[in-house]
C-alpha atoms as one frame of an Amber mdcrd trajectory, in Angstrom:
protein
  80.140  79.706 138.284  80.321  78.531 141.857  81.715  80.251 144.887  84.080
  78.407 147.117  83.276  79.177 150.720  86.595  80.028 152.348  87.485  77.458
 154.991  88.463  80.318 157.306  84.924  81.709 157.033  83.429  78.340 157.989
  85.915  77.973 160.849  85.029  81.444 162.136  81.245  80.859 162.077  81.767
  77.561 163.884  83.807  79.262 166.618  81.467  82.257 166.813  78.510  79.896
 167.143  80.078  78.123 170.131  80.647  81.498 171.830  77.231  82.828 170.781
  78.767  85.836 169.128  76.401  87.067 166.427  77.746  87.481 162.905  76.727
  87.914 159.296  79.128  87.120 156.441  78.211  87.955 152.852  80.022  86.270
 149.985  79.562  88.152 146.762  79.064  85.946 143.707  78.157  87.207 140.216
  75.945  90.158 141.210  77.727  93.318 142.323  76.288  94.129 145.737  77.246
  97.803 146.004  73.730  99.128 145.273  72.286  97.037 148.140  74.873  97.906
 150.799  74.975 100.889 153.135  77.943 102.251 155.031  80.736 100.096 156.264
  84.424 100.331 157.015  86.982  99.207 154.439  89.079  96.270 155.699  90.729
  94.855 152.533  92.300  91.808 154.184  92.626  88.113 153.493  89.778  86.030
 154.894  90.956  84.676 158.234  89.112  83.260 161.215  90.995  85.442 163.745
  90.104  88.648 161.875  86.444  87.636 161.531  86.253  86.629 165.193  87.725
  89.979 166.228  85.296  91.894 164.035  82.311  90.113 165.579  83.543  90.179
 169.176  80.724  91.761 171.238  81.482  95.390 171.916  83.844  95.714 168.955
  83.076  98.890 167.004  82.524  96.758 163.877  80.470  93.884 165.307  77.077
  95.245 164.222  76.378  94.827 160.550  77.763  92.487 157.936  81.180  91.599
 156.586  81.441  91.619 152.797  83.739  89.029 151.211  84.599  89.822 147.596
  87.259  88.108 145.490  88.337  86.002 148.493  89.061  89.085 150.615  87.253
  90.782 153.474  86.377  94.044 151.743  84.219  95.769 154.360  82.777  95.347
 157.841  79.886  97.021 159.678  77.754  97.086 156.502  73.964  97.464 156.597
  71.902  95.163 154.373  68.303  95.438 153.119  65.841  93.748 155.485  63.289
  91.162 154.416  59.756  91.992 155.528  58.878  90.900 159.057  57.053  87.560
 159.115  55.426  85.285 161.655  57.915  82.564 160.649  60.797  84.715 161.886
  58.943  85.393 165.114  58.068  81.715 165.642  61.714  80.684 165.174  62.958
  83.545 167.316  65.054  84.957 164.467  66.127  88.573 164.547  67.463  91.326
 162.341  70.596  89.456 161.216  68.436  86.741 159.682  66.068  89.306 158.149
  69.063  91.099 156.635  70.485  87.830 155.277  67.176  86.874 153.684  66.620
  90.422 152.408  69.928  90.512 150.558  69.414  86.984 149.210  66.090  88.113
 147.720  67.738  90.828 145.606  71.082  89.204 144.754  72.845  85.901 144.240
  75.067  86.408 147.317  75.633  83.603 149.787  75.056  84.833 153.335  76.083
  83.042 156.539  74.553  84.060 159.866  75.379  83.229 163.464  72.610  83.877
 165.975  73.717  85.693 169.089  70.755  84.392 171.096  70.942  80.698 170.184
  74.304  80.197 168.529  72.593  78.844 165.424  74.444  78.831 162.112  72.114
  79.694 159.244  72.493  80.347 155.552  70.562  82.428 153.024  70.777  81.965
 149.265  68.450  82.740 146.352  65.662  84.046 148.590  65.702  80.980 150.836
  66.725  80.893 154.499  68.189  77.684 155.920  68.056  78.157 159.715  70.086
  76.220 162.266  72.015  74.035 159.818  75.278  73.669 161.751  78.819  73.501
 160.411  78.784  70.087 158.694  75.433  70.698 157.021  76.645  74.161 155.989
  79.523  72.598 154.093  77.247  70.004 152.489  74.485  72.491 151.635  76.785
  75.058 150.087  78.342  72.401 147.882  74.963  70.950 146.861  73.155  74.258
 146.351  75.968  75.976 144.528  76.353  73.075 142.105  72.756  73.572 140.864
């Protein structure tokens, strides 16, 4: 079974990238993620770019941590994810804790994780233990379609 990335999620990461507002969006697939998640605030709202942009607005009480999208709804915000071990590759690319969290969760689940870098505005994706840094909006759409069809 494939996951359809909500267009509103893609629109929000594109806008957040242009503003350099960091974000991490987790789309649950087959694996239940509850055992890997810590904390968070229940949102229970339809996926919409304005809501996601407000959540990740710098200084917002919910902007640190991840948003969990389950069954096409924003279930929670401000969620902590397991971190991948620190590596020289992360350091060389200048990637921080959002990317480590995205990779960490992708190593223990089948979730699709989208990341926006606060420092560089990069859009990245993690899936199946693989990190795809700085792929941009168009490549994100292509990659998710190609990878999820496998």
